Coordinates of C-alpha atoms in Angstrom, one line a residue:
X1 CA -40.3 209.4 -152.2
X2 CA -36.6 209.6 -151.6
X3 CA -35.5 207.2 -148.9
X4 CA -38.9 205.6 -148.4
X5 CA -39.5 201.8 -148.8
X6 CA -42.7 200.3 -150.0
X7 CA -43.3 197.1 -148.2
X8 CA -46.3 196.0 -150.1
X9 CA -44.7 194.6 -153.3
X10 CA -42.2 192.0 -154.1
X11 CA -38.4 192.5 -153.7
X12 CA -36.7 193.8 -156.8
X13 CA -33.3 194.5 -155.5
X14 CA -31.0 193.4 -152.7
X15 CA -28.0 195.6 -152.3
X16 CA -25.6 194.7 -149.4
X17 CA -23.8 197.6 -148.0
X18 CA -20.8 197.8 -145.7
X19 CA -20.8 201.2 -144.0
X20 CA -17.7 202.9 -142.7
X21 CA -18.3 206.3 -140.9
X22 CA -16.0 208.7 -139.1
X23 CA -17.5 210.9 -136.4
X24 CA -16.7 214.6 -136.9
X25 CA -15.3 214.9 -133.4
X26 CA -13.1 211.8 -133.9
X27 CA -12.1 212.2 -137.6
X28 CA -8.6 210.9 -136.8
X29 CA -10.0 207.7 -135.3
X30 CA -12.7 206.5 -137.7
X31 CA -15.4 204.1 -136.5
X32 CA -15.7 201.0 -138.6
X33 CA -18.9 199.1 -138.9
X34 CA -18.2 195.7 -140.4
X35 CA -21.4 194.0 -139.3
X36 CA -19.5 190.9 -138.1
X37 CA -20.9 191.0 -134.5
X38 CA -24.5 190.1 -135.4
X39 CA -25.7 186.8 -136.9
X40 CA -27.1 186.8 -140.5
X41 CA -30.7 187.6 -140.7
X42 CA -30.6 190.0 -137.8
X43 CA -32.7 193.2 -138.4
X44 CA -30.5 196.3 -138.1
X45 CA -31.9 199.6 -136.8
X46 CA -30.1 201.3 -134.0
X47 CA -27.7 198.7 -132.6
X48 CA -24.6 200.6 -133.6
X49 CA -23.6 203.7 -131.5
X50 CA -24.1 207.0 -133.3
X51 CA -26.0 205.7 -136.3
X52 CA -29.6 204.7 -137.1
X53 CA -30.8 203.0 -140.2
X54 CA -34.3 204.4 -140.9
X55 CA -36.9 201.8 -141.7
X56 CA -34.8 199.0 -140.0
X57 CA -37.4 198.8 -137.2
X58 CA -40.2 197.8 -139.6
X59 CA -41.6 194.3 -139.5
X60 CA -40.4 192.5 -141.4
X61 CA -37.3 194.6 -141.5
X62 CA -36.0 195.5 -144.9
X63 CA -32.5 196.0 -143.4
X64 CA -30.7 192.9 -142.2
X65 CA -27.3 191.3 -141.8
X66 CA -26.3 189.0 -144.6
X67 CA -23.2 186.8 -145.5
X68 CA -22.9 187.6 -149.3
X69 CA -22.0 184.4 -151.2
X70 CA -19.5 186.4 -153.3
X71 CA -17.8 187.9 -150.3
X72 CA -16.9 191.4 -149.2
X73 CA -13.8 193.6 -149.2
X74 CA -13.5 193.1 -145.4
X75 CA -15.0 190.3 -143.3
X76 CA -17.7 187.9 -144.2
X77 CA -20.9 189.9 -143.5
X78 CA -22.6 193.0 -144.8
X79 CA -25.8 195.0 -144.3
X80 CA -28.5 194.1 -146.9
X81 CA -31.4 196.4 -147.9
X82 CA -34.3 194.7 -149.6
X83 CA -35.9 197.4 -151.6
X84 CA -39.4 196.7 -152.6
X85 CA -41.5 198.4 -155.2
X86 CA -40.0 200.9 -157.7
X87 CA -36.4 200.3 -158.5
X88 CA -35.1 203.8 -159.4
X89 CA -34.5 205.9 -156.3
X90 CA -34.5 203.0 -153.8
X91 CA -31.5 202.3 -151.6
X92 CA -30.5 202.6 -148.0
X93 CA -29.8 205.5 -145.7
X94 CA -28.0 206.1 -142.4
X95 CA -28.8 208.9 -140.0
X96 CA -25.9 210.0 -137.6
X97 CA -26.3 211.4 -134.1
X98 CA -23.6 214.0 -134.9
X99 CA -22.3 215.5 -138.2
X100 CA -19.8 213.4 -140.1
X101 CA -16.7 214.4 -142.0
X102 CA -16.4 211.2 -144.0
X103 CA -18.7 208.4 -145.0
X104 CA -17.2 205.5 -147.0
X105 CA -18.9 202.2 -147.9
X106 CA -18.7 199.4 -150.4
X107 CA -21.6 197.9 -152.4
X108 CA -22.3 194.6 -154.1
X109 CA -25.1 192.5 -155.4
X110 CA -26.4 189.2 -154.1
X111 CA -28.8 188.4 -157.0
X112 CA -28.9 188.8 -160.8
X113 CA -31.2 191.4 -162.4
X114 CA -31.9 190.4 -165.9
X115 CA -34.4 193.2 -166.5
X116 CA -31.7 195.9 -165.9
X117 CA -28.5 195.8 -167.9
X118 CA -26.5 197.8 -165.3
X119 CA -27.2 199.0 -161.8
X120 CA -25.9 202.4 -160.9
X121 CA -25.5 203.8 -157.4
X122 CA -24.7 207.2 -155.9
X123 CA -23.9 208.1 -152.3
X124 CA -25.3 211.4 -151.1
X125 CA -24.8 213.4 -147.9
X126 CA -27.4 215.7 -146.3
X127 CA -27.1 218.2 -143.5
X128 CA -29.3 218.3 -140.4
X129 CA -32.0 220.2 -142.4
X130 CA -32.2 217.7 -145.2
X131 CA -30.2 219.8 -147.7
X132 CA -27.9 217.9 -150.1
X133 CA -24.3 218.9 -149.2
X134 CA -22.1 216.3 -151.1
X135 CA -22.5 213.6 -153.7
X136 CA -20.2 210.8 -154.8
X137 CA -19.5 210.0 -158.4
X138 CA -21.9 207.5 -159.9
X139 CA -20.7 203.9 -159.6
X140 CA -21.7 200.8 -161.6
X141 CA -22.5 197.6 -159.9
X142 CA -23.2 195.7 -163.1
X143 CA -26.2 193.3 -163.0
X144 CA -24.8 190.0 -161.9
X145 CA -24.0 188.9 -158.4
X146 CA -20.7 190.4 -157.2
X147 CA -18.6 190.8 -154.1
X148 CA -19.3 193.8 -151.9
X149 CA -16.4 195.7 -153.3
X150 CA -17.6 198.8 -155.2
X151 CA -16.4 201.8 -153.2
X152 CA -18.4 205.0 -152.6
X153 CA -17.2 207.9 -150.4
X154 CA -18.2 211.4 -149.5
X155 CA -16.4 213.9 -147.4
X156 CA -17.3 217.2 -145.7
X157 CA -14.6 219.4 -144.2
X158 CA -17.0 220.9 -141.7
X159 CA -18.6 217.7 -140.6
X160 CA -22.0 218.6 -142.1
X161 CA -23.1 215.0 -143.1
X162 CA -26.0 214.1 -140.8
X163 CA -27.6 211.6 -143.2
X164 CA -26.0 209.5 -145.9
X165 CA -28.1 207.7 -148.5
X166 CA -27.1 205.2 -151.2
X167 CA -29.6 205.7 -154.1
X168 CA -29.9 203.3 -156.9
X169 CA -30.4 204.9 -160.3
X170 CA -32.2 203.5 -163.3
X171 CA -29.7 203.7 -166.2
X172 CA -31.0 205.5 -169.3

């Protein structure tokens, strides 16, 4: 299902994510998560105030800090989700402890995917009841390793983003 990770099969995709989020109450002072404070390989679940990465507490964790070889738009590290099992519909999500007005992040690839000509991604925002409230335009990551530099952003004037999910789409 959407947002679930099957840990029984081999990794098909690793999509590093840099997540920037602004608390609704502090929209003028956005909180930036640059993932520079933890060493590569560290599992990430709830170490950052105000945000939880569902599934990050699994063992082994599918969500870890990585230093992408191709670099990032800011800093040297990123958050990597190892999606196992079915490609289409996989991704990474973040749940916020209060509604957000803006969620902005960058995506990149650390491996090549010869079976897929182009990897597409979308960022979706959900309210506290799980209803879709906002969706970014679809972005192309290509299929070759690249820097974490593909921007995705969603906004909600009333701060109704309680969960943000990057979903990878199967082209065609």
